[in-house]
Amino acid sequence: MFEELMLPHLSNAIGIFLSNPFNVSISVAAMALALLLLTKLTDKSLSQKTRITLIYVHLAFLFTPLVLFAVSLSCQSVSLTCAVTLTQLLIYSIPIVVMAALTAGLVLVPWYYEKASSKSAKSIQSFVNNESRRMGLAKTPQAFSFDSGKPFAFSTSFFKPRIFISVGMQEVLTKKEMQAVLLHELAHVKNSSAWFKFSSSMLKIFSPFAAVRGFGFSIDAEEQNADAYAIMRQKTLRHINSAKKKVSIK
Amino acid sequence: MFMVDVTGFRFEKKGSKTKGLKSVLSPLESEVLDVLCNCHEAKVREVHKKLRGKCALTSVAVILDRLHDKKLVSRKAHYGRGGQHYVYSAKASKKDLEYSVLENTVNKLMESFGSTAVSYFNERFKK
């Protein structure tokens, strides 16, 4: 029933959509711009924030033809009302899913981790304060102690920078190793790495072009840059290497 | 009496020579639990020291976290000089834990098989 109603209606609607030169020109222009922005993303000289912006503008252009198509759908007969609504709903659901994933990834997940954490020890927070001042960070990240015996650490940089270190991590690392990990995370905060990593995964999920080009190198480069900063500050790679051997840091 | 949730436990395969709690825990989990049962409470580094380098410090931390997830040990977070750390303690003595695993397993069998389980146990223990 659904297919009988939906498929002829959909092919008819696509035909009507493509017969309008305005729709076609806008869609082609949007896709061309999306592709252009994607090729720009490989430029390593761009700042991190510019690259993040490019990802979302790329996604917006990518969805433009779909949204335009959904808007152009109209009921041609009373019996097709249900199919039209469903088609529009399916098409609109893509940007809605993107928005929901953005909210979950950038707001809800950090919020959940913050709720499950307590404030970190004064020695850790004062080290973070001093180093962020030295780095010239606009906002000093708050360090949290996450309630878990498994050793891990990560940072989030959207809206309010935060560094999470599990209790298990604090138990197994020496003071110098802990400082190396904090420096690694501070470098991530400065480069908005968490936001960039999340945006890159959104790009991989929602943009078919990204799968062809591949953007894995950027994430590896983020880790290498963060390690390099810790090594530069401590003037040795001993501590970051021994910390990495013991635990996983992201 | 202290009760252990046995739903996540798997008994060793038939023919295995392990006995007691070792048949439901991994060898390292069992050793770490032994250390905790013998001392009242201990930090990760103390447990690691008592194991005399049998495994890495990180492995001890992960194993203790796993035992905590299985509700076999309890922990309290404390603030120290270098940050936070947990102080772990076993929830019950080793004997009580074994009793608890047995009781829970029998209860589970009774719940699942009802009268069949009762008649089986009658026949089995007559011998």
CSV table of N, CA and C in Angstrom, one decimal, chain A residues 1 11 14 33 42 45 48-50 59 61 78 87 102 106-107 110 127 153 173 177 188 192 212 221 228 237 244 247:
chain,number,residue,atom,x,y,z
A,1,MET,N,0.8,-1.2,0.0
A,1,MET,CA,0.0,0.0,0.0
A,1,MET,C,0.9,1.3,0.0
A,11,SER,N,8.2,9.8,-7.9
A,11,SER,CA,8.8,10.0,-9.2
A,11,SER,C,8.2,11.2,-9.9
A,14,ILE,N,9.5,14.3,-8.2
A,14,ILE,CA,10.9,14.6,-8.7
A,14,ILE,C,10.9,15.2,-10.1
A,33,LEU,N,28.9,24.3,-4.4
A,33,LEU,CA,29.5,25.0,-3.2
A,33,LEU,C,29.9,24.0,-2.1
A,42,THR,N,40.8,20.5,3.2
A,42,THR,CA,42.1,19.9,3.2
A,42,THR,C,43.3,20.8,3.4
A,45,SER,N,46.6,25.1,6.3
A,45,SER,CA,46.9,26.4,6.8
A,45,SER,C,45.7,27.1,7.5
A,48,GLN,N,41.6,26.1,13.0
A,48,GLN,CA,40.7,25.1,13.4
A,48,GLN,C,39.2,25.5,13.3
A,49,LYS,N,39.0,26.8,13.8
A,49,LYS,CA,37.6,27.3,13.9
A,49,LYS,C,37.1,27.4,12.4
A,50,THR,N,37.9,27.9,11.5
A,50,THR,CA,37.5,28.1,10.1
A,50,THR,C,37.1,26.7,9.6
A,59,LEU,N,27.7,21.0,5.2
A,59,LEU,CA,26.5,20.1,5.4
A,59,LEU,C,25.2,20.9,5.1
A,61,PHE,N,24.8,23.3,2.8
A,61,PHE,CA,24.7,23.3,1.4
A,61,PHE,C,24.3,21.9,0.8
A,78,VAL,N,-6.3,14.7,-3.2
A,78,VAL,CA,-6.6,14.6,-1.8
A,78,VAL,C,-6.1,13.2,-1.2
A,87,THR,N,6.6,11.9,3.0
A,87,THR,CA,7.9,12.2,2.2
A,87,THR,C,8.5,13.5,2.8
A,102,LEU,N,24.0,17.0,17.0
A,102,LEU,CA,24.9,18.2,17.4
A,102,LEU,C,24.6,18.5,18.9
A,106,LEU,N,27.5,17.9,21.6
A,106,LEU,CA,28.2,19.1,22.0
A,106,LEU,C,27.7,19.6,23.4
A,107,VAL,N,26.4,19.3,23.7
A,107,VAL,CA,25.9,19.8,25.0
A,107,VAL,C,25.6,18.7,26.0
A,110,PRO,N,28.9,16.3,27.3
A,110,PRO,CA,29.7,16.9,28.3
A,110,PRO,C,29.0,17.2,29.6
A,127,PHE,N,47.5,23.8,38.3
A,127,PHE,CA,48.4,23.6,37.2
A,127,PHE,C,47.7,24.0,35.9
A,153,ALA,N,41.4,10.0,30.0
A,153,ALA,CA,41.2,11.4,30.1
A,153,ALA,C,40.8,12.0,28.7
A,173,LEU,N,49.1,7.3,37.4
A,173,LEU,CA,50.2,8.2,36.8
A,173,LEU,C,51.0,8.9,37.9
A,177,GLU,N,53.8,12.6,34.7
A,177,GLU,CA,53.0,12.0,33.7
A,177,GLU,C,51.6,12.7,33.7
A,188,HIS,N,44.6,20.4,23.2
A,188,HIS,CA,43.3,20.0,22.5
A,188,HIS,C,42.3,21.2,22.7
A,192,SER,N,40.5,23.5,19.9
A,192,SER,CA,39.1,23.1,19.8
A,192,SER,C,39.1,21.7,19.1
A,212,VAL,N,34.6,9.6,0.2
A,212,VAL,CA,35.5,9.5,-0.9
A,212,VAL,C,36.8,10.1,-0.6
A,221,ALA,N,46.5,14.1,13.2
A,221,ALA,CA,47.4,15.3,13.3
A,221,ALA,C,47.0,16.0,14.6
A,228,ALA,N,53.0,17.0,20.8
A,228,ALA,CA,54.2,17.9,20.6
A,228,ALA,C,54.2,19.0,21.5
A,237,LEU,N,60.2,13.8,26.0
A,237,LEU,CA,59.1,13.0,25.6
A,237,LEU,C,58.9,11.8,26.5
A,244,LYS,N,51.2,7.5,28.0
A,244,LYS,CA,50.5,6.8,26.9
A,244,LYS,C,50.6,5.3,27.0
A,247,VAL,N,48.0,4.4,29.8
A,247,VAL,CA,46.5,4.7,29.6
A,247,VAL,C,46.2,5.1,28.2
